[in-house]
Amino acid sequence: MKKTLSLMLMFVLIAGVLAACGSNKNNSNNAGSSASSSAPASGSASAPAASDGKPKKIALITPEPIGVNAFFVLMDEGFKKAGEDFGVTVKTLESTDPASIEQNIRTAAAGDYDLIITATYQVEDALKKIAPEYPDKAFAVIDTVVDLPNVRSIAFREYEASYLLGAASALVSKSGTVGNVVAMDIPLLSKYTSGFEQGAKSINPNIKILVGYVGGYTDPAKAKELALQQNAQGADFIAGMSAAGDLGVFEAAGEKGFYTSGQDTDNTDGKQVILSQLKGTDAVAYETVKDFVEGNFSYGVRDYGLKEGGVGLTNVTKEGKFPLSDAIGQENVDKLKKISDDIIAGTIVVKNPLQQ
């Protein structure tokens, strides 16, 4: 009897040990499964993982405070939307001066960001200095070209949309004189003024085009002064090409009754601001993040024009937020749409002033 009880006790102990081993093995497997399917990033259904299993982190560094500059407002919106849609940790750093541009880029590159996106010619010197120091980091720059092996450059063919705007101004003008109020006299902005001139003269070879330079991107008072001067010289359509300075042009148009246009986003007001030259900084910021997350990110230059939907003109390539102004009329819009189609098809070739 004792022998039987001893044998039974031994079998119970062995079974308990085996059960415990099995339980520990299952718990170990479950823990591994839980770790591999960690919680997604905030606000996202899933979090794409980097090679170390952590969610990707991407920084957007602007060369100046975003403020009311539609160029950066749109870019930041597209960037943050991509972060939400693709489960990426995103952070925007706004620079206040040239020194902080370099500091912000360097801090992001030295940190745990997988991709650093920045923008405009203002960051070129800093990016050319920092990107080679971090050859394994990915960089992207919007609206300028930096020729480095770990930098994607995103350029726009603004001159195509400016051609449309210039043609529109010539169709609208009754005086035969139009104007441009431009932020600065720099090569980048010649893509606006040159395209505008080409388009205007395609409609009226004898049209007079006045050009004034504000000297910066944030001076509405100076922009207004230039617009009033051009209007006094007979300009009845004056294109705003001065970023935040365009607010001064719009104010002058409201006071004097001439027509005007804005830049980057739809600035039309249903009254004097009857057109806007569009620039999809939101779309390219979004696509840059998307490409990186999905493994389609490549370096070199990516170019966006009318064909790619990177630039455009309200009521011609994209419906405006206000009804079409009688100053333009549907007949002229149809002419402008034909011009846009011809540019896309290559029938009309708009010269890039930076390649002349």
CSV table of C-alpha atoms in Angstrom, one decimal:
chain,number,residue,atom,x,y,z
A,1,MET,CA,0.0,0.0,0.0
A,2,LYS,CA,2.8,2.4,0.9
A,3,LYS,CA,4.6,1.4,-2.3
A,4,THR,CA,1.4,2.2,-4.3
A,5,LEU,CA,0.9,5.6,-2.6
A,6,SER,CA,4.6,6.4,-3.2
A,7,LEU,CA,4.3,5.7,-6.9
A,8,MET,CA,1.1,7.7,-7.2
A,9,LEU,CA,2.7,10.7,-5.4
A,10,MET,CA,5.7,10.5,-7.8
A,11,PHE,CA,3.5,10.5,-10.9
A,12,VAL,CA,1.6,13.6,-9.5
A,13,LEU,CA,4.8,15.5,-8.9
A,14,ILE,CA,6.2,14.6,-12.4
A,15,ALA,CA,2.9,15.8,-14.0
A,16,GLY,CA,3.0,19.0,-12.1
A,17,VAL,CA,6.6,19.7,-13.2
A,18,LEU,CA,5.7,19.0,-16.9
A,19,ALA,CA,2.6,21.3,-16.6
A,20,ALA,CA,4.7,24.1,-15.2
A,21,CYS,CA,7.3,23.8,-18.0
A,22,GLY,CA,4.5,23.9,-20.6
A,23,SER,CA,3.0,26.9,-18.9
A,24,ASN,CA,6.3,28.8,-18.9
A,25,LYS,CA,6.9,28.0,-22.6
A,26,ASN,CA,3.4,29.2,-23.6
A,27,ASN,CA,3.9,32.4,-21.5
A,28,SER,CA,7.2,33.0,-23.2
A,29,ASN,CA,5.6,32.7,-26.7
A,30,ASN,CA,2.8,35.0,-25.7
A,31,ALA,CA,5.1,37.6,-24.5
A,32,GLY,CA,7.0,37.6,-27.8
A,33,SER,CA,3.8,37.9,-29.7
A,34,SER,CA,2.7,40.9,-27.6
A,35,ALA,CA,6.0,42.7,-28.1
A,36,SER,CA,5.9,42.2,-31.9
A,37,SER,CA,2.4,43.8,-32.1
A,38,SER,CA,3.1,46.8,-29.9
A,39,ALA,CA,0.5,49.6,-29.5
A,40,PRO,CA,0.3,51.9,-32.6
A,41,ALA,CA,1.3,55.5,-32.5
A,42,SER,CA,-1.2,58.0,-31.1
A,43,GLY,CA,-4.0,58.7,-33.5
A,44,SER,CA,-3.1,56.0,-35.9
A,45,ALA,CA,-4.4,52.5,-36.7
A,46,SER,CA,-0.9,51.1,-37.1
A,47,ALA,CA,2.6,52.2,-36.6
A,48,PRO,CA,5.1,51.3,-39.3
A,49,ALA,CA,8.3,50.1,-37.5
A,50,ALA,CA,11.9,51.1,-38.2
A,51,SER,CA,14.5,48.3,-38.3
A,52,ASP,CA,14.9,48.5,-34.5
A,53,GLY,CA,11.2,48.0,-34.0
A,54,LYS,CA,10.4,51.6,-33.0
A,55,PRO,CA,7.9,53.8,-34.8
A,56,LYS,CA,9.5,56.1,-37.4
A,57,LYS,CA,10.1,59.7,-36.4
A,58,ILE,CA,10.2,62.5,-38.9
A,59,ALA,CA,11.0,66.1,-38.3
A,60,LEU,CA,9.9,69.2,-40.4
A,61,ILE,CA,12.2,72.2,-39.9
A,62,THR,CA,11.0,75.5,-41.3
A,63,PRO,CA,13.5,78.3,-42.0
A,64,GLU,CA,11.3,80.8,-40.3
A,65,PRO,CA,8.2,81.0,-38.1
A,66,ILE,CA,5.2,79.6,-39.9
A,67,GLY,CA,3.0,82.6,-39.0
A,68,VAL,CA,0.5,83.5,-41.8
A,69,ASN,CA,2.8,82.4,-44.7
A,70,ALA,CA,0.5,80.0,-46.6
A,71,PHE,CA,3.6,78.3,-48.1
A,72,PHE,CA,4.6,77.0,-44.6
A,73,VAL,CA,1.0,76.7,-43.3
A,74,LEU,CA,0.1,74.3,-46.1
A,75,MET,CA,3.4,72.3,-45.8
A,76,ASP,CA,2.9,71.8,-42.0
A,77,GLU,CA,-0.7,70.7,-42.6
A,78,GLY,CA,0.3,68.1,-45.2
A,79,PHE,CA,3.1,66.9,-42.9
A,80,LYS,CA,0.9,66.5,-39.9
A,81,LYS,CA,-1.8,64.8,-41.9
A,82,ALA,CA,0.7,62.2,-43.2
A,83,GLY,CA,1.8,61.6,-39.6
A,84,GLU,CA,-1.8,60.8,-38.6
A,85,ASP,CA,-2.5,58.7,-41.7
A,86,PHE,CA,0.7,56.6,-41.5
A,87,GLY,CA,1.2,56.3,-37.8
A,88,VAL,CA,4.4,58.2,-37.8
A,89,THR,CA,5.7,60.4,-34.9
A,90,VAL,CA,6.1,63.9,-36.5
A,91,LYS,CA,7.4,67.1,-35.0
A,92,THR,CA,7.7,70.6,-36.5
A,93,LEU,CA,10.5,72.9,-35.5
A,94,GLU,CA,10.2,76.5,-36.5
A,95,SER,CA,13.5,78.4,-36.9
A,96,THR,CA,13.7,82.1,-36.0
A,97,ASP,CA,17.0,83.1,-37.7
A,98,PRO,CA,19.8,81.5,-39.8
A,99,ALA,CA,21.6,80.3,-36.7
A,100,SER,CA,18.6,78.4,-35.4
A,101,ILE,CA,18.1,76.8,-38.9
A,102,GLU,CA,21.5,75.1,-38.5
A,103,GLN,CA,20.9,74.3,-34.9
A,104,ASN,CA,17.5,72.7,-35.5
A,105,ILE,CA,18.7,70.6,-38.5
A,106,ARG,CA,21.8,69.4,-36.5
A,107,THR,CA,19.7,68.6,-33.4
A,108,ALA,CA,17.3,66.5,-35.5
A,109,ALA,CA,20.1,64.7,-37.4
A,110,ALA,CA,22.0,63.9,-34.1
A,111,GLY,CA,18.8,62.7,-32.5
A,112,ASP,CA,16.6,59.7,-33.3
A,113,TYR,CA,14.7,61.1,-36.3
A,114,ASP,CA,14.7,58.8,-39.3
A,115,LEU,CA,13.9,61.6,-41.9
A,116,ILE,CA,14.5,65.3,-41.7
A,117,ILE,CA,12.4,67.5,-44.0
A,118,THR,CA,13.2,71.2,-44.5
A,119,ALA,CA,12.5,73.8,-47.1
A,120,THR,CA,13.6,76.8,-49.3
A,121,TYR,CA,16.9,78.2,-50.4
A,122,GLN,CA,17.3,79.6,-46.8
A,123,VAL,CA,18.4,76.2,-45.5
A,124,GLU,CA,20.8,75.3,-48.3
A,125,ASP,CA,24.1,76.3,-46.5
A,126,ALA,CA,23.1,74.5,-43.3
A,127,LEU,CA,22.0,71.3,-45.2
A,128,LYS,CA,25.1,71.2,-47.3
A,129,LYS,CA,27.1,71.3,-44.1
A,130,ILE,CA,25.2,68.9,-42.0
A,131,ALA,CA,23.9,66.2,-44.4
A,132,PRO,CA,27.4,64.9,-45.3
A,133,GLU,CA,28.2,64.6,-41.6
A,134,TYR,CA,25.2,62.1,-41.3
A,135,PRO,CA,25.5,60.0,-44.4
A,136,ASP,CA,23.1,57.3,-43.0
A,137,LYS,CA,20.4,59.9,-42.3
A,138,ALA,CA,17.7,60.7,-44.9
A,139,PHE,CA,17.0,64.3,-45.7
A,140,ALA,CA,14.5,66.1,-48.0
A,141,VAL,CA,14.3,69.7,-49.0
A,142,ILE,CA,11.2,71.4,-50.5
A,143,ASP,CA,11.4,74.2,-53.0
A,144,THR,CA,15.1,74.1,-53.8
A,145,VAL,CA,17.8,71.7,-55.0
A,146,VAL,CA,20.7,70.4,-52.8
A,147,ASP,CA,22.8,67.9,-54.8
A,148,LEU,CA,23.9,65.4,-52.1
A,149,PRO,CA,23.6,61.6,-52.1
A,150,ASN,CA,21.3,61.4,-49.0
A,151,VAL,CA,19.0,64.4,-49.9
A,152,ARG,CA,15.8,64.3,-51.9
A,153,SER,CA,15.2,67.7,-53.5
A,154,ILE,CA,11.6,68.7,-54.3
A,155,ALA,CA,11.3,71.4,-57.0
A,156,PHE,CA,8.3,73.1,-58.5
A,157,ARG,CA,7.8,74.3,-62.1
A,158,GLU,CA,6.1,77.5,-60.8
A,159,TYR,CA,6.7,79.2,-64.2
A,160,GLU,CA,4.0,77.0,-65.7
A,161,ALA,CA,1.3,78.3,-63.3
A,162,SER,CA,2.8,81.8,-63.6
A,163,TYR,CA,2.4,81.5,-67.3
A,164,LEU,CA,-1.4,80.8,-66.8
A,165,LEU,CA,-1.6,83.8,-64.3
A,166,GLY,CA,0.2,86.1,-66.8
A,167,ALA,CA,-2.2,85.0,-69.6
A,168,ALA,CA,-5.1,85.6,-67.3
A,169,SER,CA,-3.9,89.1,-66.3
A,170,ALA,CA,-3.7,90.0,-70.0
A,171,LEU,CA,-7.2,88.8,-70.6
A,172,VAL,CA,-8.5,90.7,-67.6
A,173,SER,CA,-6.7,94.0,-68.2
A,174,LYS,CA,-8.4,96.8,-69.9
A,175,SER,CA,-5.5,99.3,-69.7
A,176,GLY,CA,-2.8,97.1,-71.2
A,177,THR,CA,-0.7,97.5,-68.1
A,178,VAL,CA,-0.3,94.9,-65.3
A,179,GLY,CA,2.0,94.6,-62.4
A,180,ASN,CA,3.9,92.2,-60.1
A,181,VAL,CA,4.7,92.9,-56.4
A,182,VAL,CA,7.5,90.4,-55.7
A,183,ALA,CA,9.1,89.6,-52.3
A,184,MET,CA,12.8,89.7,-53.4
A,185,ASP,CA,14.9,90.0,-56.6
A,186,ILE,CA,16.4,86.5,-56.4
A,187,PRO,CA,16.7,83.7,-59.0
A,188,LEU,CA,14.0,81.5,-57.4
A,189,LEU,CA,11.3,84.2,-57.8
A,190,SER,CA,12.3,84.8,-61.4
A,191,LYS,CA,10.3,81.6,-62.0
A,192,TYR,CA,7.2,83.6,-61.1
A,193,THR,CA,8.0,86.9,-62.9
A,194,SER,CA,9.4,85.2,-66.1
A,195,GLY,CA,6.5,82.8,-66.4
A,196,PHE,CA,4.1,85.6,-65.8
A,197,GLU,CA,5.7,87.7,-68.6
A,198,GLN,CA,5.7,84.8,-71.0
A,199,GLY,CA,2.0,84.1,-70.4
A,200,ALA,CA,0.9,87.8,-70.6
A,201,LYS,CA,2.8,88.4,-73.8
A,202,SER,CA,1.4,85.3,-75.4
A,203,ILE,CA,-2.0,87.0,-75.2
A,204,ASN,CA,-0.9,90.6,-75.7
A,205,PRO,CA,2.7,91.0,-77.1
A,206,ASN,CA,2.5,94.8,-76.4
A,207,ILE,CA,1.4,94.5,-72.8
A,208,LYS,CA,3.3,96.6,-70.2
A,209,ILE,CA,4.5,94.7,-67.1
A,210,LEU,CA,5.6,96.6,-64.0
A,211,VAL,CA,7.7,94.8,-61.4
A,212,GLY,CA,8.5,96.0,-57.8
A,213,TYR,CA,10.5,94.2,-55.1
A,214,VAL,CA,9.5,94.4,-51.5
A,215,GLY,CA,12.8,93.2,-50.1
A,216,GLY,CA,11.3,90.5,-47.9
A,217,TYR,CA,8.5,88.1,-47.3
A,218,THR,CA,6.7,89.8,-44.4
A,219,ASP,CA,6.2,93.5,-45.2
A,220,PRO,CA,2.6,94.2,-46.2
A,221,ALA,CA,3.1,98.0,-45.8
A,222,LYS,CA,5.9,98.0,-48.4
A,223,ALA,CA,4.0,95.7,-50.7
A,224,LYS,CA,0.9,98.0,-50.5
A,225,GLU,CA,3.1,101.0,-51.3
A,226,LEU,CA,4.4,99.3,-54.4
A,227,ALA,CA,1.0,98.2,-55.5
A,228,LEU,CA,-0.4,101.7,-55.2
A,229,GLN,CA,2.6,103.0,-57.3
A,230,GLN,CA,1.9,100.5,-60.0
A,231,ASN,CA,-1.8,101.3,-60.0
A,232,ALA,CA,-1.0,105.0,-60.4
A,233,GLN,CA,1.0,104.1,-63.5
A,234,GLY,CA,-2.1,102.4,-65.0
A,235,ALA,CA,-1.9,98.8,-63.8
A,236,ASP,CA,-5.4,97.4,-63.4
A,237,PHE,CA,-4.3,93.9,-62.5
A,238,ILE,CA,-1.4,93.5,-60.0
A,239,ALA,CA,-0.2,90.0,-59.0
A,240,GLY,CA,0.9,89.5,-55.4
A,241,MET,CA,4.1,87.5,-55.2
A,242,SER,CA,5.4,88.6,-51.8
A,243,ALA,CA,4.1,85.9,-49.4
A,244,ALA,CA,2.7,87.6,-46.3
A,245,GLY,CA,3.3,91.0,-48.1
A,246,ASP,CA,0.4,90.1,-50.4
A,247,LEU,CA,-2.0,91.2,-47.6
A,248,GLY,CA,-0.8,94.8,-48.4
A,249,VAL,CA,-1.5,94.3,-52.1
A,250,PHE,CA,-5.0,93.0,-51.3
A,251,GLU,CA,-5.7,96.0,-49.1
A,252,ALA,CA,-4.6,98.4,-51.9
A,253,ALA,CA,-6.8,96.6,-54.4
A,254,GLY,CA,-9.8,97.0,-52.0
A,255,GLU,CA,-9.1,100.7,-51.8
A,256,LYS,CA,-8.4,101.5,-55.5
A,257,GLY,CA,-10.6,98.9,-57.2
A,258,PHE,CA,-7.9,97.1,-59.3
A,259,TYR,CA,-7.8,93.3,-59.5
A,260,THR,CA,-5.2,91.1,-57.9
A,261,SER,CA,-4.1,87.6,-57.2
A,262,GLY,CA,-2.5,85.6,-54.4
A,263,GLN,CA,0.0,82.8,-54.1
A,264,ASP,CA,0.3,79.2,-52.8
A,265,THR,CA,-3.2,78.7,-51.5
A,266,ASP,CA,-6.7,80.0,-52.5
A,267,ASN,CA,-6.6,83.7,-51.4
A,268,THR,CA,-9.6,84.8,-53.5
A,269,ASP,CA,-12.2,86.9,-51.8
A,270,GLY,CA,-15.0,87.1,-54.3
A,271,LYS,CA,-14.3,90.8,-54.9
A,272,GLN,CA,-10.8,92.1,-55.9
A,273,VAL,CA,-8.7,89.0,-55.3
A,274,ILE,CA,-10.0,87.1,-58.3
A,275,LEU,CA,-7.2,84.5,-58.8
A,276,SER,CA,-4.6,82.6,-56.9
A,277,GLN,CA,-1.5,80.8,-58.2
A,278,LEU,CA,-1.5,77.5,-56.3
A,279,LYS,CA,1.5,75.6,-55.0
A,280,GLY,CA,0.9,72.2,-53.4
A,281,THR,CA,3.4,72.2,-50.5
A,282,ASP,CA,0.9,70.2,-48.5
A,283,ALA,CA,0.8,67.5,-51.1
A,284,VAL,CA,4.5,67.2,-51.5
A,285,ALA,CA,5.1,67.1,-47.8
A,286,TYR,CA,2.5,64.4,-47.5
A,287,GLU,CA,3.9,62.4,-50.4
A,288,THR,CA,7.5,62.6,-49.0
A,289,VAL,CA,6.4,61.1,-45.7
A,290,LYS,CA,4.3,58.5,-47.5
A,291,ASP,CA,7.2,57.4,-49.8
A,292,PHE,CA,9.5,57.1,-46.8
A,293,VAL,CA,7.1,55.0,-44.7
A,294,GLU,CA,6.2,52.7,-47.6
A,295,GLY,CA,9.8,52.1,-48.7
A,296,ASN,CA,9.5,54.1,-51.9
A,297,PHE,CA,11.8,57.0,-50.8
A,298,SER,CA,14.6,57.9,-53.3
A,299,TYR,CA,17.1,60.6,-53.5
A,300,GLY,CA,17.8,63.1,-56.3
A,301,VAL,CA,15.3,65.7,-57.7
A,302,ARG,CA,11.5,65.3,-57.8
A,303,ASP,CA,9.8,67.8,-60.0
A,304,TYR,CA,6.2,69.0,-59.7
A,305,GLY,CA,4.3,71.1,-62.3
A,306,LEU,CA,0.9,71.3,-63.9
A,307,LYS,CA,1.0,67.7,-65.0
A,308,GLU,CA,1.7,66.4,-61.5
A,309,GLY,CA,-0.8,68.7,-59.9
A,310,GLY,CA,2.0,70.5,-58.0
A,311,VAL,CA,1.1,73.9,-59.3
A,312,GLY,CA,-2.1,75.4,-60.7
A,313,LEU,CA,-4.5,78.3,-60.9
A,314,THR,CA,-7.9,78.7,-59.2
A,315,ASN,CA,-10.9,78.2,-61.4
A,316,VAL,CA,-8.6,76.8,-64.2
A,317,THR,CA,-6.9,73.7,-62.7
A,318,LYS,CA,-8.8,73.7,-59.5
A,319,GLU,CA,-12.2,75.0,-58.5
A,320,GLY,CA,-12.0,78.2,-56.4
A,321,LYS,CA,-13.7,78.8,-53.1
A,322,PHE,CA,-15.7,81.7,-54.5
A,323,PRO,CA,-17.8,81.8,-57.8
A,324,LEU,CA,-15.9,82.8,-60.9
A,325,SER,CA,-15.4,86.6,-61.1
A,326,ASP,CA,-17.2,88.4,-63.9
A,327,ALA,CA,-13.9,90.2,-64.6
A,328,ILE,CA,-12.6,86.9,-65.9
A,329,GLY,CA,-15.7,85.1,-67.3
A,330,GLN,CA,-16.1,81.6,-68.4
A,331,GLU,CA,-14.9,82.2,-72.0
A,332,ASN,CA,-11.5,83.3,-70.7
A,333,VAL,CA,-11.4,80.4,-68.3
A,334,ASP,CA,-11.9,78.0,-71.2
A,335,LYS,CA,-9.0,79.7,-73.0
A,336,LEU,CA,-6.8,79.3,-69.9
A,337,LYS,CA,-7.8,75.6,-69.6
A,338,LYS,CA,-6.7,75.1,-73.2
A,339,ILE,CA,-3.4,76.7,-72.5
A,340,SER,CA,-2.9,74.5,-69.4
A,341,ASP,CA,-3.7,71.4,-71.5
A,342,ASP,CA,-1.2,72.6,-74.1
A,343,ILE,CA,1.5,73.1,-71.5
A,344,ILE,CA,0.9,69.6,-70.1
A,345,ALA,CA,1.0,68.1,-73.6
A,346,GLY,CA,4.2,70.0,-74.5
A,347,THR,CA,2.6,72.0,-77.2
A,348,ILE,CA,3.4,75.1,-75.3
A,349,VAL,CA,6.9,75.1,-73.7
A,350,VAL,CA,7.3,77.5,-70.9
A,351,LYS,CA,11.0,78.5,-70.4
A,352,ASN,CA,12.6,77.9,-67.1
A,353,PRO,CA,14.5,81.1,-66.4
A,354,LEU,CA,17.0,79.2,-64.2
A,355,GLN,CA,18.1,77.1,-67.2
A,356,GLN,CA,18.5,79.9,-69.7
